[in-house]
Coordinates of C-alpha atoms and ligand atoms in Angstrom, one line a residue:
M7 CA 92.4 44.5 -13.7
L8 CA 94.7 43.9 -10.7
E9 CA 97.8 46.0 -10.8
Y10 CA 99.0 44.4 -7.6
N11 CA 100.8 41.4 -9.0
T12 CA 99.5 39.5 -6.0
D13 CA 99.0 36.2 -7.8
G14 CA 97.5 33.4 -5.8
T15 CA 94.3 31.7 -4.7
Y16 CA 91.7 33.1 -2.3
L17 CA 89.7 30.4 -0.6
R18 CA 86.5 31.0 1.4
N19 CA 84.8 28.3 3.5
G20 CA 81.3 28.6 5.0
P21 CA 77.9 27.0 5.4
G22 CA 76.4 27.1 1.9
L23 CA 73.7 24.6 1.6
W24 CA 70.8 25.0 4.1
D25 CA 68.1 22.6 2.8
L26 CA 67.6 19.0 2.1
G27 CA 64.7 18.5 -0.4
D28 CA 61.9 20.5 1.1
Y29 CA 63.4 20.6 4.6
G30 CA 65.0 23.9 5.4
F31 CA 67.6 24.3 8.2
R32 CA 67.1 26.9 11.0
H33 CA 70.5 28.4 11.6
L34 CA 73.3 30.0 9.5
F35 CA 75.8 27.7 11.1
D36 CA 74.0 24.5 10.1
G37 CA 74.7 24.7 6.4
Y38 CA 76.8 22.1 4.6
A39 CA 80.2 23.4 3.8
T40 CA 80.7 25.2 0.5
L41 CA 84.3 26.0 -0.5
V42 CA 84.7 28.9 -2.9
R43 CA 87.9 29.7 -4.8
V44 CA 89.0 32.8 -6.6
S45 CA 92.3 32.4 -8.4
F46 CA 94.1 35.6 -9.3
R47 CA 96.7 35.3 -12.0
D48 CA 98.2 38.0 -14.3
G49 CA 95.4 40.4 -13.4
R50 CA 92.6 38.0 -14.1
A51 CA 90.3 36.2 -11.7
V52 CA 88.8 32.7 -12.1
G53 CA 86.1 31.4 -9.7
A54 CA 85.0 28.0 -8.6
H55 CA 83.0 26.4 -5.8
R56 CA 82.4 22.9 -4.5
Q57 CA 80.7 21.2 -1.5
I58 CA 83.0 19.6 1.0
E59 CA 82.3 15.9 1.0
S60 CA 82.1 15.4 4.8
E61 CA 80.5 12.2 6.1
A62 CA 77.7 14.4 7.4
Y63 CA 77.1 15.9 3.9
K64 CA 77.3 12.5 2.1
A65 CA 74.9 10.9 4.6
A66 CA 72.5 13.8 4.2
R67 CA 72.6 13.4 0.4
R68 CA 72.2 9.7 0.6
H69 CA 69.3 9.6 3.1
G70 CA 67.7 13.0 2.3
K71 CA 67.8 13.9 6.0
V72 CA 70.2 15.2 8.7
C73 CA 72.2 12.3 10.0
Y74 CA 74.7 14.0 12.3
R75 CA 74.2 16.7 15.0
E76 CA 74.9 20.1 13.5
F77 CA 74.8 23.4 15.3
S78 CA 71.1 23.5 15.6
E79 CA 69.8 20.7 13.4
V80 CA 70.0 17.2 14.8
P81 CA 68.8 13.8 13.4
K82 CA 65.2 13.0 14.2
P83 CA 65.1 9.5 15.8
D84 CA 62.5 7.5 13.9
S85 CA 62.3 4.9 16.6
F86 CA 63.2 4.5 20.3
K87 CA 65.9 2.1 19.2
S88 CA 67.5 4.8 17.0
F89 CA 67.2 7.3 19.8
V90 CA 69.1 5.0 22.2
G91 CA 71.6 4.4 19.4
Q92 CA 72.1 8.2 19.0
L93 CA 72.4 8.6 22.7
A94 CA 75.2 6.0 22.8
S95 CA 76.9 7.5 19.8
L96 CA 76.8 11.0 21.2
F97 CA 78.9 10.0 24.2
S98 CA 81.5 8.6 21.8
G99 CA 81.1 11.7 19.7
N100 CA 80.2 9.7 16.7
S101 CA 76.9 11.5 16.2
L102 CA 78.5 15.0 16.2
T103 CA 79.0 16.4 12.7
D104 CA 82.2 16.6 10.7
N105 CA 80.6 19.3 8.5
S106 CA 83.8 21.4 8.2
N107 CA 81.9 24.6 7.3
T108 CA 83.7 27.3 9.2
G109 CA 87.4 27.9 8.7
V110 CA 90.0 27.2 6.0
V111 CA 93.7 27.4 6.8
R112 CA 96.9 26.7 4.9
L113 CA 99.3 24.8 7.1
G114 CA 103.0 25.5 7.1
D115 CA 103.6 22.4 4.9
G116 CA 101.1 23.6 2.3
R117 CA 98.2 21.3 3.2
V118 CA 94.9 23.1 3.2
L119 CA 92.5 22.2 6.0
C120 CA 88.8 23.0 6.3
L121 CA 87.6 23.1 9.9
T122 CA 84.6 23.3 12.2
E123 CA 84.4 23.0 16.0
T124 CA 84.6 19.2 16.1
V125 CA 88.0 17.6 16.0
K126 CA 86.6 15.1 13.5
G127 CA 85.6 18.0 11.3
S128 CA 89.1 18.6 10.2
I129 CA 89.3 17.8 6.4
V130 CA 92.1 18.2 3.9
V131 CA 91.1 19.7 0.6
N132 CA 92.9 20.4 -2.7
P133 CA 93.1 24.2 -3.1
D134 CA 93.2 23.9 -6.9
T135 CA 90.5 21.4 -7.6
L136 CA 88.5 21.9 -4.3
D137 CA 88.4 18.1 -4.0
T138 CA 87.9 16.7 -0.6
V139 CA 91.1 14.8 -0.1
S140 CA 90.9 13.1 3.3
K141 CA 90.2 13.5 7.0
F142 CA 93.0 15.2 8.8
E143 CA 93.9 12.4 11.3
Y144 CA 95.4 13.7 14.5
E145 CA 98.2 11.2 15.4
D146 CA 98.3 11.8 19.1
K147 CA 96.5 10.8 22.3
L148 CA 95.1 14.2 23.2
G149 CA 91.6 13.2 22.0
G150 CA 88.9 15.8 22.4
L151 CA 85.5 16.0 20.8
I152 CA 85.6 19.7 20.3
H153 CA 88.3 22.3 19.5
S154 CA 88.6 25.9 18.5
A155 CA 87.5 26.4 14.9
H156 CA 90.3 28.9 14.5
P157 CA 93.7 27.4 15.3
I158 CA 96.6 29.8 15.1
V159 CA 98.6 28.8 12.0
T160 CA 102.0 30.1 11.0
D161 CA 104.6 28.8 8.6
T162 CA 106.2 26.7 11.3
E163 CA 103.4 25.7 13.7
F164 CA 99.8 25.3 14.7
W165 CA 98.2 26.1 18.1
T166 CA 94.8 25.0 19.2
L167 CA 92.6 24.9 22.3
I168 CA 90.7 21.7 23.3
P169 CA 87.9 22.4 25.8
D170 CA 87.5 19.6 28.5
L171 CA 83.8 19.1 29.0
I172 CA 84.3 16.5 31.7
R173 CA 86.7 18.3 34.0
P174 CA 86.0 21.9 33.0
G175 CA 89.1 23.4 31.5
Y176 CA 91.1 23.8 28.4
V177 CA 94.1 21.9 27.0
V178 CA 96.5 24.1 25.0
A179 CA 98.2 22.1 22.3
R180 CA 100.6 22.8 19.4
M181 CA 101.7 21.0 16.3
D182 CA 104.8 21.4 14.1
A183 CA 104.3 22.2 10.5
G184 CA 104.2 18.9 8.5
S185 CA 103.1 17.0 11.6
N186 CA 99.7 15.5 12.5
E187 CA 100.7 15.1 16.1
R188 CA 99.4 17.7 18.6
Q189 CA 101.7 18.1 21.6
F190 CA 100.4 18.9 25.0
V191 CA 101.6 22.3 26.2
G192 CA 99.6 23.0 29.3
R193 CA 96.2 22.9 30.9
M194 CA 94.0 25.7 32.2
D195 CA 91.3 24.8 34.7
C196 CA 88.0 26.8 34.4
R197 CA 87.5 29.3 37.3
G198 CA 83.7 29.4 37.0
G199 CA 80.7 27.6 35.8
P200 CA 79.8 23.9 35.2
A201 CA 81.6 23.9 31.8
P202 CA 84.3 25.7 29.8
G203 CA 83.3 28.9 28.0
W204 CA 82.8 28.6 24.2
V205 CA 86.2 29.0 22.5
H206 CA 85.4 29.5 18.8
S207 CA 88.7 31.4 18.6
F208 CA 91.5 32.6 20.8
P209 CA 94.5 34.9 20.4
V210 CA 98.3 34.4 20.9
T211 CA 101.2 36.8 21.3
E212 CA 104.9 36.0 20.5
N213 CA 105.3 34.3 23.9
Y214 CA 101.9 33.6 25.3
V215 CA 98.6 31.9 24.5
V216 CA 95.5 33.7 25.8
V217 CA 92.6 31.4 26.8
P218 CA 89.3 33.2 27.1
E219 CA 86.6 31.9 29.5
M220 CA 83.4 33.6 28.7
P221 CA 80.1 33.0 30.5
L222 CA 78.6 31.5 27.4
R223 CA 79.5 28.0 28.3
Y224 CA 79.2 24.6 26.5
C225 CA 76.3 22.5 27.8
A226 CA 76.7 18.8 27.5
A227 CA 72.9 18.3 28.0
N228 CA 72.2 20.7 25.1
L229 CA 74.6 18.7 23.0
L230 CA 72.3 15.7 23.6
R231 CA 69.0 17.4 23.1
A232 CA 66.7 16.6 20.3
E233 CA 65.5 20.2 19.9
P234 CA 67.7 23.2 20.0
T235 CA 67.5 25.6 23.0
P236 CA 67.7 29.4 22.5
L237 CA 71.4 29.1 23.0
Y238 CA 71.9 25.9 21.1
K239 CA 74.9 23.9 22.5
F240 CA 75.5 26.5 25.2
Q241 CA 74.1 28.1 28.3
W242 CA 74.6 31.6 29.7
H243 CA 76.1 31.6 33.1
L244 CA 76.6 35.2 33.9
E245 CA 77.0 34.4 37.6
S246 CA 79.9 32.1 36.9
G247 CA 82.1 35.1 36.0
S248 CA 84.3 35.8 33.0
Y249 CA 88.0 35.3 32.9
M250 CA 91.1 35.7 30.7
H251 CA 94.0 33.3 31.3
V252 CA 97.5 33.6 29.9
M253 CA 99.8 30.7 29.4
C254 CA 103.5 30.8 28.6
K255 CA 104.1 29.0 25.3
A256 CA 107.5 27.7 26.2
S257 CA 106.7 26.4 29.7
G258 CA 103.0 25.8 29.6
K259 CA 102.8 27.7 32.9
I260 CA 99.8 30.0 33.7
V261 CA 101.3 33.5 34.1
A262 CA 98.0 35.3 34.6
S263 CA 94.4 34.6 35.3
V264 CA 92.2 37.6 35.7
E265 CA 88.5 38.2 36.1
V266 CA 87.1 40.6 33.4
P267 CA 83.7 42.1 32.7
P268 CA 81.2 39.7 30.9
F269 CA 81.7 39.4 27.2
V270 CA 80.4 37.5 24.1
T271 CA 82.8 37.0 21.2
F272 CA 83.3 34.5 18.4
H273 CA 86.4 36.1 16.9
F274 CA 89.5 37.4 18.5
I275 CA 91.3 39.9 16.2
N276 CA 94.8 39.9 17.6
A277 CA 96.8 40.1 20.8
Y278 CA 100.2 41.5 21.7
E279 CA 102.6 42.1 24.6
E280 CA 102.5 45.6 26.2
K281 CA 106.1 46.5 27.4
D282 CA 107.5 49.2 29.7
E283 CA 110.5 51.4 28.9
E284 CA 112.9 48.6 29.9
G285 CA 111.2 46.2 27.5
R286 CA 109.6 44.2 30.3
V287 CA 106.2 42.7 29.4
T288 CA 103.7 44.4 31.7
A289 CA 100.4 43.2 30.2
I290 CA 98.7 41.4 27.4
I291 CA 96.4 43.4 25.1
A292 CA 93.8 41.2 23.4
D293 CA 91.3 42.5 20.9
C294 CA 88.1 40.8 19.8
C295 CA 84.8 41.4 18.0
E296 CA 82.7 41.8 21.2
H297 CA 78.9 41.7 21.2
N298 CA 78.4 43.7 24.4
A299 CA 77.9 40.5 26.4
D300 CA 74.6 40.0 24.5
T301 CA 73.9 36.4 23.4
S302 CA 71.0 37.5 21.1
I303 CA 73.5 37.7 18.3
L304 CA 73.0 33.9 18.0
D305 CA 69.3 34.6 17.4
N306 CA 70.1 37.3 14.9
L307 CA 71.8 34.6 12.9
R308 CA 68.8 32.3 12.6
L309 CA 68.0 31.9 8.9
H310 CA 64.4 33.1 9.3
N311 CA 65.7 36.4 10.8
L312 CA 68.4 36.8 8.1
R313 CA 65.9 36.2 5.3
A314 CA 63.2 38.5 6.7
F315 CA 64.7 41.9 6.9
T316 CA 61.7 44.3 7.6
G317 CA 63.7 47.5 7.5
E318 CA 63.9 47.5 11.2
D319 CA 67.4 47.9 12.7
V320 CA 67.7 44.6 14.6
L321 CA 71.4 43.8 14.4
T322 CA 72.7 43.9 17.9
D323 CA 75.7 46.2 18.6
A324 CA 79.3 45.0 18.5
R325 CA 82.6 46.7 19.1
V326 CA 86.3 46.1 19.1
G327 CA 86.6 44.8 22.7
R328 CA 90.1 45.5 24.0
F329 CA 91.2 43.4 27.0
R330 CA 94.1 44.5 29.1
I331 CA 95.4 41.6 31.1
P332 CA 98.0 42.7 33.7
L333 CA 100.9 40.3 34.4
D334 CA 101.7 41.7 37.8
G335 CA 99.3 39.4 39.7
S336 CA 96.3 41.8 39.7
P337 CA 93.1 39.8 40.0
F338 CA 91.2 41.9 37.5
G339 CA 91.6 42.7 33.8
E340 CA 90.0 45.5 31.8
L341 CA 87.6 45.4 28.9
E342 CA 86.9 48.5 26.9
A343 CA 86.0 49.5 23.3
A344 CA 89.2 50.2 21.4
L345 CA 87.5 52.9 19.4
D346 CA 84.0 54.5 19.2
P347 CA 81.7 51.8 17.8
E348 CA 79.9 54.4 15.8
E349 CA 83.0 54.6 13.6
H350 CA 82.0 51.2 12.1
G351 CA 78.3 51.6 12.6
R352 CA 78.3 49.4 15.8
G353 CA 78.7 46.3 13.7
M354 CA 81.9 44.3 14.1
D355 CA 82.7 40.8 13.2
M356 CA 84.5 38.5 10.6
C357 CA 87.9 40.1 11.0
S358 CA 91.4 39.8 9.6
I359 CA 94.8 41.5 10.0
N360 CA 98.1 41.5 8.2
P361 CA 99.4 38.1 9.2
A362 CA 102.9 39.5 9.6
H363 CA 101.5 41.3 12.7
L364 CA 100.0 38.1 14.3
G365 CA 100.7 38.2 18.0
K366 CA 102.5 41.5 17.7
E367 CA 101.6 45.2 18.2
Y368 CA 99.5 46.2 15.2
R369 CA 97.5 49.2 13.9
Y370 CA 94.9 47.9 11.4
A371 CA 92.1 45.4 11.4
Y372 CA 89.7 44.6 8.6
A373 CA 86.1 43.4 9.4
C374 CA 82.5 43.6 8.5
G375 CA 80.7 46.6 10.0
A376 CA 77.2 48.0 9.7
R377 CA 75.3 50.8 8.0
R378 CA 71.9 50.9 9.8
P379 CA 69.1 50.0 9.7
C380 CA 70.2 46.4 9.1
N381 CA 69.8 42.8 10.3
F382 CA 73.3 41.7 9.4
P383 CA 76.8 43.3 8.9
N384 CA 76.5 45.0 5.5
T385 CA 79.7 47.0 5.3
L386 CA 83.4 46.4 5.1
T387 CA 85.5 48.4 7.5
K388 CA 89.2 49.2 8.1
I389 CA 89.9 50.0 11.7
D390 CA 92.8 52.3 12.6
L391 CA 93.6 51.4 16.2
V392 CA 96.0 54.3 16.6
E393 CA 93.9 57.1 15.2
K394 CA 90.7 55.3 16.5
T395 CA 88.9 55.9 13.2
A396 CA 87.5 53.6 10.5
K397 CA 87.2 53.7 6.8
N398 CA 84.0 52.0 5.5
W399 CA 82.9 50.4 2.2
H400 CA 79.2 50.0 1.5
E401 CA 77.0 49.2 -1.5
E402 CA 73.3 49.6 -1.1
G403 CA 71.6 46.3 -0.4
A404 CA 74.8 44.3 -0.7
V405 CA 76.1 41.8 1.9
P406 CA 79.9 41.4 1.9
S407 CA 81.7 38.6 3.6
E408 CA 85.0 38.7 5.6
P409 CA 87.5 41.1 4.2
Y410 CA 90.7 39.1 4.0
F411 CA 94.0 41.0 4.0
V412 CA 96.7 40.0 1.5
A413 CA 100.0 41.8 1.7
R414 CA 101.6 43.0 -1.5
P415 CA 104.7 40.9 -2.2
G416 CA 107.7 42.6 -0.5
A417 CA 105.4 45.0 1.4
V418 CA 106.9 46.8 4.4
E419 CA 104.0 48.9 5.6
E420 CA 101.3 47.1 7.6
D421 CA 98.5 48.1 5.3
D422 CA 100.3 47.7 2.0
G423 CA 98.2 45.2 0.2
V424 CA 94.6 44.4 -0.6
A425 CA 91.5 43.3 1.2
I426 CA 89.5 40.7 -0.7
S427 CA 85.8 40.0 0.0
M428 CA 83.0 38.2 -1.7
V429 CA 79.9 40.3 -2.1
S430 CA 76.2 39.2 -2.5
A431 CA 74.7 42.1 -4.4
K432 CA 71.2 43.4 -3.9
D433 CA 70.0 41.8 -7.2
G434 CA 71.2 38.4 -6.1
S435 CA 74.3 38.4 -8.2
G436 CA 77.8 38.0 -6.7
Y437 CA 81.3 39.2 -7.2
A438 CA 84.8 39.1 -5.7
L439 CA 85.7 42.6 -4.5
V440 CA 89.3 43.8 -4.2
L441 CA 89.9 46.9 -2.1
D442 CA 93.2 48.8 -1.8
A443 CA 94.0 48.1 1.9
K444 CA 95.5 51.7 2.4
S445 CA 92.7 53.8 0.9
F446 CA 90.0 51.1 1.4
K447 CA 88.8 52.0 -2.1
E448 CA 87.7 49.5 -4.7
I449 CA 90.5 48.4 -7.1
A450 CA 88.6 45.8 -9.0
R451 CA 85.7 43.4 -8.9
A452 CA 85.2 40.1 -10.7
K453 CA 81.6 39.3 -11.3
F454 CA 80.5 35.7 -10.8
P455 CA 78.1 34.2 -13.4
Y456 CA 75.6 33.6 -10.6
G457 CA 75.1 34.5 -6.9
L458 CA 76.9 32.4 -4.3
P459 CA 75.8 31.8 -0.7
Y460 CA 77.3 33.8 2.2
G461 CA 80.4 32.3 3.7
L462 CA 82.6 32.7 6.7
H463 CA 86.4 32.5 6.7
C464 CA 89.2 32.7 4.2
C465 CA 92.8 32.0 3.6
W466 CA 95.3 32.9 0.9
V467 CA 97.5 30.4 -1.0
P468 CA 100.3 32.3 -2.8
R469 CA 100.8 31.1 -6.4
D470 CA 104.4 30.0 -5.9
K471 CA 103.7 27.8 -2.9
Ligands
LIG528 C1 79.6 25.6 18.2 C2 79.6 24.1 17.9 C3 79.5 23.5 16.7 C4 79.3 24.2 15.4 C5 79.9 25.4 15.1 C6 79.8 26.0 13.8 C7 79.3 25.1 12.7 C8 80.1 27.2 13.4 C9 80.3 28.4 14.2 C10 80.5 29.5 13.5 C11 80.6 30.8 14.1 C12 80.7 31.0 15.6 C13 80.5 31.9 13.2 C14 80.4 33.2 13.7 C15 80.0 34.1 12.8 C16 79.6 35.5 13.2 C17 78.9 36.4 12.5 C18 78.6 36.2 11.0 C19 78.6 37.6 13.1 C20 77.8 38.5 12.5 C21 77.3 39.6 13.3 O1 77.9 40.5 13.8 C22 79.4 22.0 16.5 C23 80.3 21.6 15.3 C24 77.9 21.6 16.2 C25 79.9 21.2 17.8 C26 79.3 21.8 19.0 C27 79.8 23.3 19.2
FE2_529 FE1 84.8 31.9 13.0

């Protein structure tokens, strides 16, 4: 039973269907979006799940084959004519998927949006019924085929990055809560490479947007290819350099652009403004789940590798990568591990924080870590960035998904609340797990009647909203 009186709905989105008939997909990120809901009310939990009815999913169901270009799976042209048609449709973006299988966010006006990395893959869902409601139509002229799958969402606004694949750079845009119109804030030109670096996510502070430019860069040619390359839609351009840019939210002006050591990250954890004794902002600190600049994490996440654990420790190392971006005009920034990666078993991804600390100095982060040997993150971990220690939860043979922090109503302390995760147990069953965010000990679990697929990202819809 939940003594936390934190009534509300936990939603988790993720790729959940990886086969069409006897055709099996290749990569974790290809799966058709499965939205899972666990509603907590008066100490009880009720679960539900549904597929998101994207055009890509409906077409796949109708034709029994992949009809849109997913992360690694692409339609197989059955004739030269259909190949030419696909080529033409790619330039318009029509053949890219709208399979919104990655994020789920609750906008400031209460609408719930499922997202992927294509702009067209923004889909409004009903958090109670899990119905697919409609496409989220952006009512502006900013365009863009691709955007960050993790917009920054608060009660009042929404920030996103739109990579420009034609003139390598990024557009920073914002939207008011209740609006569908993205507003241009500023543009950041890339400093290296033939294309923008992959921006699956990015961090903000109270006054700044941080735009990461990693050497894992989009590759338009790979977007066109019929067969995936080892780095899918991307190419590794170590020689092009790695950069962190900082834009002022209010003016859209670039206030810093520094070169940093090479990095590979999907998920930024948080960022904040470092201040001196007089309260002047001297630097931006930005934390991310950093994979030691090793792109083989993408290979780790191929379904064959995930389903064939041999007992060998194959999960590549990851850390809390902490950038320090000086605002004094220095040309270089720093990147170091924020704590000893052994504290969390050198596994680090799928993170959350207390949203009240978004963009502000913070102490705790919740993520998936590792107890080795393993081929995928198999623990939940609470990181203390002040003590530089971690508390870990583990169950033999279990695979937990992102631990999502929910504050206790009226909480003052940063870690006063719970962390909710969905766990696939060793015997194939599944359950929702509720950990006390302070002690990181189990409070409750709600067993599902059957196992559910792994999923990616979550959001919380309070009951009274
Ligand atoms: C990347 C592009 C596309 C698709 C992106 C999709 C569908 C999802 C990306 C999800 C990511 C980056 C998830 C990361 C998870 C990390 C884990 C589980 C780490 C574990 C190990 O530590 C499109 C939509 C095909 C468009 C082109 C670009
Ligand atoms: Fe993500």
